[in-house]
């Protein structure tokens, strides 16, 4: 089974991404939200021709945030393993608990 990240990519692979000015989005806000929520379409909002924000489906964004947190944890674990492999001593669990006030 693919990881959450792979699932997000698969879910969004062939999704159309719209672009419109903030002024246009303001006048069509209900349509913009439906594009993101119902059609699962990312809508980029532009100002002076540059993308400044995006409207996306909330559950998809929540999933992306969770995936980003998982990736950060994976990178931190890999860095910790590399430190131990390089001869650095691990921090004792009692010291970690004390630092966290547990």
N, C-alpha and C. Protein backbone atom coordinates (compact mmCIF):
# COMPACT_ATOMS: atom_id res chain seq x y z
N UNK A 1 0.85 -1.18 0.00
CA UNK A 1 0.00 0.00 0.00
C UNK A 1 0.89 1.24 0.00
N UNK A 2 0.60 2.23 -0.87
CA UNK A 2 1.45 3.42 -0.93
C UNK A 2 1.35 4.23 0.34
N UNK A 3 2.42 4.98 0.63
CA UNK A 3 2.41 5.87 1.79
C UNK A 3 1.40 6.98 1.57
N UNK A 4 1.15 7.74 2.64
CA UNK A 4 0.22 8.86 2.53
C UNK A 4 0.64 9.84 1.46
N UNK A 5 1.93 10.07 1.36
CA UNK A 5 2.44 11.01 0.37
C UNK A 5 2.15 10.51 -1.04
N UNK A 6 2.43 9.24 -1.28
CA UNK A 6 2.16 8.67 -2.60
C UNK A 6 0.67 8.69 -2.90
N UNK A 7 -0.15 8.44 -1.89
CA UNK A 7 -1.60 8.48 -2.09
C UNK A 7 -2.04 9.88 -2.48
N UNK A 8 -1.48 10.91 -1.83
CA UNK A 8 -1.84 12.29 -2.17
C UNK A 8 -1.47 12.60 -3.60
N UNK A 9 -0.30 12.16 -4.02
CA UNK A 9 0.12 12.41 -5.40
C UNK A 9 -0.83 11.70 -6.37
N UNK A 10 -1.17 10.45 -6.06
CA UNK A 10 -2.07 9.70 -6.92
C UNK A 10 -3.45 10.35 -6.98
N UNK A 11 -3.95 10.82 -5.86
CA UNK A 11 -5.27 11.43 -5.81
C UNK A 11 -5.32 12.70 -6.64
N UNK A 12 -4.22 13.46 -6.66
CA UNK A 12 -4.24 14.78 -7.27
C UNK A 12 -3.55 14.83 -8.63
N UNK A 13 -3.08 13.68 -9.12
CA UNK A 13 -2.25 13.63 -10.32
C UNK A 13 -2.85 14.35 -11.53
N UNK A 14 -4.07 14.05 -11.88
CA UNK A 14 -4.66 14.59 -13.10
C UNK A 14 -5.67 15.71 -12.83
N UNK A 15 -5.46 16.43 -11.76
CA UNK A 15 -6.38 17.48 -11.38
C UNK A 15 -6.00 18.78 -12.07
N UNK A 16 -7.00 19.45 -12.61
CA UNK A 16 -6.78 20.73 -13.26
C UNK A 16 -6.53 21.80 -12.20
N UNK A 17 -5.63 22.71 -12.49
CA UNK A 17 -5.35 23.80 -11.57
C UNK A 17 -5.71 25.11 -12.26
N UNK A 18 -6.67 25.81 -11.68
CA UNK A 18 -7.12 27.08 -12.25
C UNK A 18 -6.31 28.23 -11.66
N UNK A 19 -6.39 29.35 -12.32
CA UNK A 19 -5.70 30.55 -11.87
C UNK A 19 -6.60 31.74 -12.15
N UNK A 20 -6.72 32.64 -11.17
CA UNK A 20 -7.51 33.85 -11.37
C UNK A 20 -7.01 34.94 -10.44
N UNK A 21 -7.36 36.17 -10.77
CA UNK A 21 -6.95 37.28 -9.92
C UNK A 21 -7.76 37.25 -8.62
N UNK A 22 -7.21 37.89 -7.61
CA UNK A 22 -7.93 37.98 -6.34
C UNK A 22 -9.26 38.70 -6.53
N UNK A 23 -9.27 39.74 -7.35
CA UNK A 23 -10.51 40.49 -7.60
C UNK A 23 -11.57 39.60 -8.22
N UNK A 24 -11.16 38.80 -9.20
CA UNK A 24 -12.10 37.88 -9.84
C UNK A 24 -12.60 36.85 -8.84
N UNK A 25 -11.70 36.32 -8.03
CA UNK A 25 -12.08 35.32 -7.03
C UNK A 25 -13.06 35.92 -6.02
N UNK A 26 -12.83 37.16 -5.64
CA UNK A 26 -13.72 37.82 -4.68
C UNK A 26 -15.15 37.87 -5.23
N UNK A 27 -15.29 38.16 -6.50
CA UNK A 27 -16.63 38.27 -7.09
C UNK A 27 -17.26 36.91 -7.36
N UNK A 28 -16.44 35.85 -7.33
CA UNK A 28 -16.95 34.49 -7.61
C UNK A 28 -16.59 33.53 -6.48
N UNK A 29 -16.53 34.01 -5.24
CA UNK A 29 -16.00 33.22 -4.13
C UNK A 29 -16.72 31.88 -3.96
N UNK A 30 -18.04 31.85 -4.10
CA UNK A 30 -18.75 30.58 -3.93
C UNK A 30 -18.34 29.56 -4.99
N UNK A 31 -18.16 30.04 -6.21
CA UNK A 31 -17.72 29.16 -7.31
C UNK A 31 -16.28 28.67 -7.07
N UNK A 32 -15.42 29.56 -6.58
CA UNK A 32 -14.03 29.20 -6.31
C UNK A 32 -13.97 28.11 -5.23
N UNK A 33 -14.74 28.30 -4.17
CA UNK A 33 -14.76 27.31 -3.09
C UNK A 33 -15.29 25.98 -3.61
N UNK A 34 -16.34 26.01 -4.43
CA UNK A 34 -16.86 24.76 -5.00
C UNK A 34 -15.85 24.08 -5.91
N UNK A 35 -15.08 24.87 -6.66
CA UNK A 35 -14.05 24.27 -7.51
C UNK A 35 -13.08 23.46 -6.64
N UNK A 36 -12.71 24.01 -5.50
CA UNK A 36 -11.77 23.32 -4.61
C UNK A 36 -12.46 22.17 -3.87
N UNK A 37 -13.63 22.42 -3.32
CA UNK A 37 -14.29 21.45 -2.47
C UNK A 37 -14.93 20.31 -3.25
N UNK A 38 -15.71 20.65 -4.25
CA UNK A 38 -16.47 19.63 -4.99
C UNK A 38 -15.64 19.01 -6.11
N UNK A 39 -14.98 19.85 -6.89
CA UNK A 39 -14.22 19.35 -8.04
C UNK A 39 -12.79 18.98 -7.69
N UNK A 40 -12.39 19.24 -6.43
CA UNK A 40 -11.02 18.95 -5.96
C UNK A 40 -9.99 19.62 -6.87
N UNK A 41 -10.29 20.85 -7.24
CA UNK A 41 -9.44 21.61 -8.14
C UNK A 41 -8.72 22.70 -7.36
N UNK A 42 -7.43 22.81 -7.52
CA UNK A 42 -6.69 23.89 -6.89
C UNK A 42 -6.90 25.17 -7.68
N UNK A 43 -7.21 26.25 -6.97
CA UNK A 43 -7.40 27.54 -7.62
C UNK A 43 -6.33 28.49 -7.08
N UNK A 44 -5.41 28.86 -7.95
CA UNK A 44 -4.37 29.81 -7.56
C UNK A 44 -4.90 31.23 -7.73
N UNK A 45 -4.64 32.05 -6.72
CA UNK A 45 -5.05 33.45 -6.77
C UNK A 45 -3.82 34.30 -7.07
N UNK A 46 -3.98 35.23 -7.99
CA UNK A 46 -2.85 36.04 -8.43
C UNK A 46 -3.05 37.52 -8.11
N UNK A 47 -1.93 38.20 -7.96
CA UNK A 47 -1.92 39.66 -7.80
C UNK A 47 -0.78 40.15 -8.67
N UNK A 48 -1.10 41.03 -9.58
CA UNK A 48 -0.11 41.56 -10.54
C UNK A 48 0.61 40.44 -11.28
N UNK A 49 -0.13 39.40 -11.62
CA UNK A 49 0.41 38.31 -12.42
C UNK A 49 1.19 37.26 -11.65
N UNK A 50 1.32 37.43 -10.33
CA UNK A 50 2.08 36.46 -9.52
C UNK A 50 1.13 35.70 -8.61
N UNK A 51 1.37 34.40 -8.48
CA UNK A 51 0.58 33.59 -7.57
C UNK A 51 0.89 34.00 -6.13
N UNK A 52 -0.16 34.31 -5.37
CA UNK A 52 0.05 34.75 -3.99
C UNK A 52 -0.67 33.86 -2.97
N UNK A 53 -1.62 33.06 -3.44
CA UNK A 53 -2.37 32.17 -2.54
C UNK A 53 -3.03 31.09 -3.38
N UNK A 54 -3.59 30.11 -2.68
CA UNK A 54 -4.30 29.04 -3.37
C UNK A 54 -5.49 28.60 -2.53
N UNK A 55 -6.54 28.22 -3.19
CA UNK A 55 -7.71 27.65 -2.53
C UNK A 55 -7.70 26.16 -2.87
N UNK A 56 -7.66 25.33 -1.82
CA UNK A 56 -7.63 23.88 -2.01
C UNK A 56 -8.65 23.23 -1.09
N UNK A 57 -8.98 21.99 -1.40
CA UNK A 57 -9.89 21.22 -0.56
C UNK A 57 -9.27 21.05 0.83
N UNK A 58 -10.04 21.31 1.88
CA UNK A 58 -9.51 21.30 3.25
C UNK A 58 -8.94 19.94 3.65
N UNK A 59 -9.63 18.86 3.32
CA UNK A 59 -9.13 17.54 3.74
C UNK A 59 -7.84 17.20 3.03
N UNK A 60 -7.68 17.65 1.80
CA UNK A 60 -6.43 17.41 1.08
C UNK A 60 -5.28 18.18 1.74
N UNK A 61 -5.55 19.44 2.12
CA UNK A 61 -4.53 20.23 2.80
C UNK A 61 -4.15 19.59 4.14
N UNK A 62 -5.14 19.14 4.89
CA UNK A 62 -4.85 18.47 6.17
C UNK A 62 -3.98 17.25 5.95
N UNK A 63 -4.26 16.50 4.91
CA UNK A 63 -3.46 15.32 4.58
C UNK A 63 -2.03 15.70 4.20
N UNK A 64 -1.87 16.78 3.44
CA UNK A 64 -0.53 17.24 3.07
C UNK A 64 0.26 17.69 4.29
N UNK A 65 -0.40 18.36 5.22
CA UNK A 65 0.27 18.80 6.44
C UNK A 65 0.74 17.59 7.24
N UNK A 66 -0.13 16.58 7.36
CA UNK A 66 0.25 15.37 8.09
C UNK A 66 1.44 14.68 7.40
N UNK A 67 1.42 14.64 6.08
CA UNK A 67 2.53 14.04 5.34
C UNK A 67 3.82 14.81 5.55
N UNK A 68 3.73 16.14 5.57
CA UNK A 68 4.93 16.97 5.80
C UNK A 68 5.49 16.71 7.20
N UNK A 69 4.61 16.57 8.18
CA UNK A 69 5.06 16.27 9.54
C UNK A 69 5.73 14.89 9.59
N UNK A 70 5.15 13.91 8.88
CA UNK A 70 5.75 12.58 8.83
C UNK A 70 7.14 12.63 8.20
N UNK A 71 7.29 13.39 7.13
CA UNK A 71 8.59 13.52 6.47
C UNK A 71 9.62 14.17 7.40
N UNK A 72 9.19 15.19 8.14
CA UNK A 72 10.10 15.84 9.09
C UNK A 72 10.55 14.84 10.15
N UNK A 73 9.63 14.00 10.63
CA UNK A 73 9.98 12.98 11.62
C UNK A 73 10.97 11.97 11.04
N UNK A 74 10.74 11.56 9.80
CA UNK A 74 11.62 10.60 9.14
C UNK A 74 13.02 11.19 9.00
N UNK A 75 13.11 12.45 8.59
CA UNK A 75 14.41 13.11 8.45
C UNK A 75 15.11 13.25 9.79
N UNK A 76 14.35 13.59 10.84
CA UNK A 76 14.95 13.74 12.17
C UNK A 76 15.46 12.39 12.67
N UNK A 77 14.71 11.32 12.43
CA UNK A 77 15.15 9.99 12.85
C UNK A 77 16.42 9.58 12.09
N UNK A 78 16.46 9.86 10.80
CA UNK A 78 17.64 9.53 10.01
C UNK A 78 18.86 10.31 10.50
N UNK A 79 18.65 11.57 10.84
CA UNK A 79 19.76 12.39 11.36
C UNK A 79 20.24 11.84 12.70
N UNK A 80 19.31 11.43 13.55
CA UNK A 80 19.69 10.87 14.85
C UNK A 80 20.47 9.57 14.68
N UNK A 81 20.02 8.73 13.75
CA UNK A 81 20.75 7.48 13.48
C UNK A 81 22.15 7.77 12.95
N UNK A 82 22.26 8.77 12.11
CA UNK A 82 23.58 9.13 11.56
C UNK A 82 24.51 9.64 12.67
N UNK A 83 23.96 10.41 13.60
CA UNK A 83 24.77 10.89 14.73
C UNK A 83 25.28 9.72 15.57
N UNK A 84 24.40 8.75 15.83
CA UNK A 84 24.79 7.57 16.62
C UNK A 84 25.83 6.76 15.86
N UNK A 85 25.64 6.60 14.55
CA UNK A 85 26.60 5.86 13.73
C UNK A 85 27.96 6.55 13.71
N UNK A 86 27.95 7.88 13.86
CA UNK A 86 29.21 8.64 13.86
C UNK A 86 29.87 8.64 15.24
N UNK A 87 29.25 7.93 16.20
CA UNK A 87 29.87 7.80 17.51
C UNK A 87 29.30 8.70 18.60
N UNK A 88 28.33 9.50 18.25
CA UNK A 88 27.72 10.37 19.25
C UNK A 88 26.79 9.54 20.15
N UNK A 89 26.83 9.80 21.44
CA UNK A 89 26.00 9.04 22.38
C UNK A 89 24.55 9.50 22.30
N UNK A 90 23.61 8.57 22.37
CA UNK A 90 22.19 8.96 22.39
C UNK A 90 21.86 9.66 23.72
N UNK A 91 20.84 10.49 23.70
CA UNK A 91 20.40 11.18 24.91
C UNK A 91 19.58 10.20 25.74
N UNK A 92 19.90 10.04 27.01
CA UNK A 92 19.14 9.11 27.86
C UNK A 92 17.68 9.53 27.98
N UNK A 93 16.80 8.54 28.01
CA UNK A 93 15.35 8.78 28.09
C UNK A 93 14.99 9.61 29.32
N UNK A 94 15.61 9.38 30.44
CA UNK A 94 15.32 10.14 31.67
C UNK A 94 15.63 11.64 31.48
N UNK A 95 16.69 11.93 30.75
CA UNK A 95 17.05 13.32 30.48
C UNK A 95 16.01 13.98 29.57
N UNK A 96 15.54 13.25 28.58
CA UNK A 96 14.51 13.78 27.67
C UNK A 96 13.24 14.08 28.46
N UNK A 97 12.81 13.11 29.30
CA UNK A 97 11.60 13.32 30.10
C UNK A 97 11.76 14.54 31.01
N UNK A 98 12.92 14.70 31.62
CA UNK A 98 13.15 15.85 32.51
C UNK A 98 13.07 17.16 31.72
N UNK A 99 13.65 17.19 30.54
CA UNK A 99 13.61 18.38 29.69
C UNK A 99 12.18 18.75 29.31
N UNK A 100 11.33 17.73 29.14
CA UNK A 100 9.94 17.95 28.76
C UNK A 100 9.02 18.15 29.96
N UNK A 101 9.59 18.02 31.15
CA UNK A 101 8.79 18.19 32.36
C UNK A 101 7.85 17.04 32.63
N UNK A 102 8.26 15.85 32.22
CA UNK A 102 7.41 14.67 32.41
C UNK A 102 7.85 13.87 33.62
